[in-house]
mmCIF file of C-alpha atoms in Angstrom:
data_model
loop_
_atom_site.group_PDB
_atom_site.id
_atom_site.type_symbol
_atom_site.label_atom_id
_atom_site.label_comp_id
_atom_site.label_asym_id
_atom_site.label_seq_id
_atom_site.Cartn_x
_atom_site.Cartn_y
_atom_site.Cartn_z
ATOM 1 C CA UNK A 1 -77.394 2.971 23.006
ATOM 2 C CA UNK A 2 -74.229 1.581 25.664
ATOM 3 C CA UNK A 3 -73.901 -1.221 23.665
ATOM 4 C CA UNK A 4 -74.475 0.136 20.398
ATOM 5 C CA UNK A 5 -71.624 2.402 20.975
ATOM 6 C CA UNK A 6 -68.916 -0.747 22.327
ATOM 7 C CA UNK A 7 -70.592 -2.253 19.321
ATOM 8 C CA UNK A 8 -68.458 0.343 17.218
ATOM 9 C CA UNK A 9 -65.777 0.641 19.302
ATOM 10 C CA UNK A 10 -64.737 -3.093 19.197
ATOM 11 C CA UNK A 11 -65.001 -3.071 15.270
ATOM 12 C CA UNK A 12 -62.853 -0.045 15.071
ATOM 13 C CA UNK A 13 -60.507 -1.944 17.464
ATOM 14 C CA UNK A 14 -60.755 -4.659 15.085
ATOM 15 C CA UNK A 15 -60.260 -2.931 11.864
ATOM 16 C CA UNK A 16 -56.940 -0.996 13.640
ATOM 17 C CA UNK A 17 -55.627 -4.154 14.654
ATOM 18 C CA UNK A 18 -55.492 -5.826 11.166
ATOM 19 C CA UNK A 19 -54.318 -2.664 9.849
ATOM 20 C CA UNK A 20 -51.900 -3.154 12.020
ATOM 21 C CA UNK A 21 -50.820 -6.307 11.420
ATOM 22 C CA UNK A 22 -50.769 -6.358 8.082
ATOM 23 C CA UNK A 23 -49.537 -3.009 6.947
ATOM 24 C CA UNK A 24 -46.832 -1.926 4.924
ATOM 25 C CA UNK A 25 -44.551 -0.556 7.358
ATOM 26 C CA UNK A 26 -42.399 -2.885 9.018
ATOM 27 C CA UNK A 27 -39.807 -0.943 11.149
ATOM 28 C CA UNK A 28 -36.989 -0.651 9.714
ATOM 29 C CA UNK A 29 -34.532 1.813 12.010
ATOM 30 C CA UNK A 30 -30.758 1.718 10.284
ATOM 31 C CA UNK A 31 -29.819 3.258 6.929
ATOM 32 C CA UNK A 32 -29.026 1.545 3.994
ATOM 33 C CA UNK A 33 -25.200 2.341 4.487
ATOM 34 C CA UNK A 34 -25.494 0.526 7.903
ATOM 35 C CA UNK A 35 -27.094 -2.519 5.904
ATOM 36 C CA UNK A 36 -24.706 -2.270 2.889
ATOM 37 C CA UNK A 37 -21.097 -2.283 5.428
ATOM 38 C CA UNK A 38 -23.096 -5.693 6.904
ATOM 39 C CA UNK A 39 -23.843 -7.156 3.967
ATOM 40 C CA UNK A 40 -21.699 -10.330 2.920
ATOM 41 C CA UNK A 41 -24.075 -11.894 0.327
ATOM 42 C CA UNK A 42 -22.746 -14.177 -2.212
ATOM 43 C CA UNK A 43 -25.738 -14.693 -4.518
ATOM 44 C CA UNK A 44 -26.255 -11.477 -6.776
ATOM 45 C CA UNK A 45 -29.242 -10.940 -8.363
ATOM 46 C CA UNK A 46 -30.963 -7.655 -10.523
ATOM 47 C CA UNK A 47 -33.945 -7.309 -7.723
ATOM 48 C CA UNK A 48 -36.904 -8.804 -5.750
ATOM 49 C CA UNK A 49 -38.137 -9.855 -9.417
ATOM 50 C CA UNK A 50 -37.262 -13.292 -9.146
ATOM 51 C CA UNK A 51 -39.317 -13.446 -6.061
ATOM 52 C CA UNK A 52 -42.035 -11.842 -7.148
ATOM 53 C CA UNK A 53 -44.360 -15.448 -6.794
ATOM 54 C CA UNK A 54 -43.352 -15.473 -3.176
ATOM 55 C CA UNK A 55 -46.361 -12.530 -2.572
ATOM 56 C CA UNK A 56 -49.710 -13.512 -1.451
ATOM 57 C CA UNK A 57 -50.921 -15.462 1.328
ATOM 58 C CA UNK A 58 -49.403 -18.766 2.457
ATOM 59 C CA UNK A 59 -51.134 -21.648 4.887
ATOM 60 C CA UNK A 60 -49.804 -24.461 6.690
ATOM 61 C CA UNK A 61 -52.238 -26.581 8.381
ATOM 62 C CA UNK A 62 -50.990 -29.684 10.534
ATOM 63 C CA UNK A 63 -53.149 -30.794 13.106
ATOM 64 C CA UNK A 64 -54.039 -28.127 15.863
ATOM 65 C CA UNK A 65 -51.483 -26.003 14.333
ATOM 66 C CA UNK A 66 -51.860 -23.092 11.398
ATOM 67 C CA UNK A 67 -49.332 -20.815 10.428
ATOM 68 C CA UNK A 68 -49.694 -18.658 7.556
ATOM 69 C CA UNK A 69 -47.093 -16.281 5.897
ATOM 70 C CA UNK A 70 -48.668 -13.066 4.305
ATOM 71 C CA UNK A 71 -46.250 -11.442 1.824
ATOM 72 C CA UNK A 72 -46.709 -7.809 0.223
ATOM 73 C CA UNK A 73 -44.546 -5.568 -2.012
ATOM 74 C CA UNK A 74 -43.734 -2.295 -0.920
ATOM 75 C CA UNK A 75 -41.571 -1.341 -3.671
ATOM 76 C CA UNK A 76 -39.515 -2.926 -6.350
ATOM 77 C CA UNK A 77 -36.696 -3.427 -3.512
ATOM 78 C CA UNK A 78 -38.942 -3.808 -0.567
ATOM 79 C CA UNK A 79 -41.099 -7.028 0.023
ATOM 80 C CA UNK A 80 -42.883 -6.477 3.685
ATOM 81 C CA UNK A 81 -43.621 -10.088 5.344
ATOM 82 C CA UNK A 82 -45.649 -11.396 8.468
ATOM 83 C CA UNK A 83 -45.681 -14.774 9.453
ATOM 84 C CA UNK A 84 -47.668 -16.190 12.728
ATOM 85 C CA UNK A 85 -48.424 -19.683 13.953
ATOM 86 C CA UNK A 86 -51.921 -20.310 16.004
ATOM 87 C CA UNK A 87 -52.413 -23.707 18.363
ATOM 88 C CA UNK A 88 -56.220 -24.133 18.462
ATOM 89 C CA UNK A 89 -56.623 -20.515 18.492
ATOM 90 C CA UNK A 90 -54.000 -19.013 20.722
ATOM 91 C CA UNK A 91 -51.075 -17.370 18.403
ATOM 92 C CA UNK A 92 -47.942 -19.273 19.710
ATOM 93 C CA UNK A 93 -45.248 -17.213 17.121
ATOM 94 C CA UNK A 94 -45.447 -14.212 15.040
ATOM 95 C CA UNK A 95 -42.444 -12.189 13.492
ATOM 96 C CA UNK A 96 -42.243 -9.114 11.175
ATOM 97 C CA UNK A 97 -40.153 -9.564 7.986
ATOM 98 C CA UNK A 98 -38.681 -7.544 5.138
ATOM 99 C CA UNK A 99 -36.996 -8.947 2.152
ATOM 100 C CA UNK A 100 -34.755 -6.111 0.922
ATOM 101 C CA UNK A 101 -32.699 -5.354 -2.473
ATOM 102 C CA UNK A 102 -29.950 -3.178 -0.889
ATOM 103 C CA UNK A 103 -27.569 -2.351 -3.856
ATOM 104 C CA UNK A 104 -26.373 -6.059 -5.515
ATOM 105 C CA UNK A 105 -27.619 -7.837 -2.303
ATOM 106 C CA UNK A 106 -31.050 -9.549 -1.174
ATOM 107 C CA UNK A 107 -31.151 -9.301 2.428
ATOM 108 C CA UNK A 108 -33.885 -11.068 4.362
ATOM 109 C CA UNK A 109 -34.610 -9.614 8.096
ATOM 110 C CA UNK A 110 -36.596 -11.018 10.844
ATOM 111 C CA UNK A 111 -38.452 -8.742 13.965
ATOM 112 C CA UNK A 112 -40.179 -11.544 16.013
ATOM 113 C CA UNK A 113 -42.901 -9.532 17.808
ATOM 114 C CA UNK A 114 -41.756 -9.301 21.282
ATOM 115 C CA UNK A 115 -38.280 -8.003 20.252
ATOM 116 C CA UNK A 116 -36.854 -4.905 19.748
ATOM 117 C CA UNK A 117 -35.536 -3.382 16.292
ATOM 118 C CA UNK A 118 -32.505 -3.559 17.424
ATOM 119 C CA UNK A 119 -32.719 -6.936 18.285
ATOM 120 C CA UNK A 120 -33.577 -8.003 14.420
ATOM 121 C CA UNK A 121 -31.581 -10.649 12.532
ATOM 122 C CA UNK A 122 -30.638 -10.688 8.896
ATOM 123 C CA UNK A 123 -30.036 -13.127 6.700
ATOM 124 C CA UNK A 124 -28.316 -12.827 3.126
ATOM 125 C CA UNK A 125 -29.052 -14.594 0.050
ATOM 126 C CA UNK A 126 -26.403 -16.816 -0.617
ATOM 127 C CA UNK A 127 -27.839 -19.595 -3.150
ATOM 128 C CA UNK A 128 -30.517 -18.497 -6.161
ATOM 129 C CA UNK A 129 -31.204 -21.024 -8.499
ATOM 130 C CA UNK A 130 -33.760 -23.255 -9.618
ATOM 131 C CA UNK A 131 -36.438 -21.014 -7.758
ATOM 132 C CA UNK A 132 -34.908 -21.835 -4.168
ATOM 133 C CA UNK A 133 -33.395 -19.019 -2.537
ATOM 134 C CA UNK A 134 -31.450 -19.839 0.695
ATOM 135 C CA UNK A 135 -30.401 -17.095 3.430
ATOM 136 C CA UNK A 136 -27.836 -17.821 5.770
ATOM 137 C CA UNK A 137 -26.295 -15.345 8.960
ATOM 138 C CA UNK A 138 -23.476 -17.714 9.593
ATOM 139 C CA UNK A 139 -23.279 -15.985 13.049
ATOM 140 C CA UNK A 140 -26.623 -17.862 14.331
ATOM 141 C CA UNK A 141 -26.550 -21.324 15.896
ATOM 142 C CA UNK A 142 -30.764 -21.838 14.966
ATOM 143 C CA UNK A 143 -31.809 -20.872 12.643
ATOM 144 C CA UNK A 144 -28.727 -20.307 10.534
ATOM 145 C CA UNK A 145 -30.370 -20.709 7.433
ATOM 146 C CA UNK A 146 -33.562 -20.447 6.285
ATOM 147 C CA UNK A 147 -35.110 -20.995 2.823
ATOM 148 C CA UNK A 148 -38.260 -20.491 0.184
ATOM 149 C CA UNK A 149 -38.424 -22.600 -2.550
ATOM 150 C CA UNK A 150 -41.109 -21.918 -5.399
ATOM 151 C CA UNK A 151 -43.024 -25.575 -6.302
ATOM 152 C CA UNK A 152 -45.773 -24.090 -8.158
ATOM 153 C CA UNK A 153 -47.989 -21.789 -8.553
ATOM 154 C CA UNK A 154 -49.938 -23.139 -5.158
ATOM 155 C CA UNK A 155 -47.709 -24.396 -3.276
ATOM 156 C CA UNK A 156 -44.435 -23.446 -1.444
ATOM 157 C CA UNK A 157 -41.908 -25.361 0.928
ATOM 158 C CA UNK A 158 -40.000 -23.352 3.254
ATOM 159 C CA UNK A 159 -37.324 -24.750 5.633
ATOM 160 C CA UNK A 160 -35.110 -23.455 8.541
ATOM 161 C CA UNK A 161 -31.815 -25.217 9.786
ATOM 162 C CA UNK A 162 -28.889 -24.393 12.123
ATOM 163 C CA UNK A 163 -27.185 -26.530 14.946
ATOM 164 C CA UNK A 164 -29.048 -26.668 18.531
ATOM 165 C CA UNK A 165 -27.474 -28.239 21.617
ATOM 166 C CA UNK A 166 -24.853 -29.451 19.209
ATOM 167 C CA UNK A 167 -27.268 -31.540 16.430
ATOM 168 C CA UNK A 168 -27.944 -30.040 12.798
ATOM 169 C CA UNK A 169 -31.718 -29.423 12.904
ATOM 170 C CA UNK A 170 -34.152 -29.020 10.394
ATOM 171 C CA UNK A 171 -37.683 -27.839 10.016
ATOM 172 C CA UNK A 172 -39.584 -28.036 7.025
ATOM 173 C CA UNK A 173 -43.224 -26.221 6.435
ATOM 174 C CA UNK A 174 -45.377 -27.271 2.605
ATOM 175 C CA UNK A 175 -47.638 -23.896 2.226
ATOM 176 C CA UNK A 176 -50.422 -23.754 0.108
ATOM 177 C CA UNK A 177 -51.399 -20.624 -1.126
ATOM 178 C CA UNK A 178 -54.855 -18.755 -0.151
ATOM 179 C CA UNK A 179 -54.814 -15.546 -2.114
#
């Protein structure tokens, strides 16, 4: 009956935890008026539309080392994200995201997990064409930019770039997608 019982509570801790994970609400503390007097975007688009292929799940597989992005929509301005990279099977990075339409602007903010809302960056959308969409906080050293572009309907390639210890650096991930 004693183990019956941790049985159920270990799958209800289970269940929780992906809920969790991979729910909807992504913290988002600040109005949109706070947003909108930050906002310096160039690239002007008519909503998340455009992105709309960018939802679903993405994997990365290179050696000992998966990462996966999981992408859902919220609402037709709100795209909720959650990205996390696993060596062997220890989870090495994972980070919160929301991709926002605040008035003309597309506004992409990161929460890694061990940080603080207030401790979130954003990135605008400065370049939309072609299917590659490049965000950019031009007050970051790494990464300062960071980009999706659309290859097809199964695959992705995402890169980030930005200066560190004084080199440009970039890192480029090829997802295929999973669902």
């Amino acid at each position: 009956m004693k183990s019956r019982f941790l049985l159920l509570l270990v799958l209800l801790l289970m269940v929780s935890c992906k809920d969790n994970i991979l729910s909807d609400k992504i913290d988002t503390e600040g109005s949109i008026e706070e947003y909108q007097s930050e906002s310096q975007s160039v690239a002007k688009t008519e909503g998340l539309a455009d992105l709309n292929w960018l939802l679903g799940i993405w994997e990365n597989k290179e050696d000992d080392m998966l990462s996966r992005d999981l992408w859902r929509k919220k609402d037709g301005n709100t795209f909720n994200g959650f990205s996390f990279r696993l060596y062997k099977k220890d989870t090495v990075f994972a980070e919160k995201m929301l991709l926002q339409k605040i008035h003309n602007d597309i506004r992409l903010t990161v929460i890694s997990i061990d940080q603080t809302p207030e401790e979130r960056v954003s990135y605008n959308l400065v370049s939309s064409k072609k299917k590659e969409f490049i965000f950019e906080n031009k007050s970051r050293e790494f990464p300062k930019r960071i980009a999706y572009k659309y290859v097809n309907d199964k695959s992705l390639h995402t890169w980030i770039e930005g200066t560190v210890l004084g080199e440009n650096e970039k890192m480029e991930y090829r997802f295929t997608r999973k669902k």
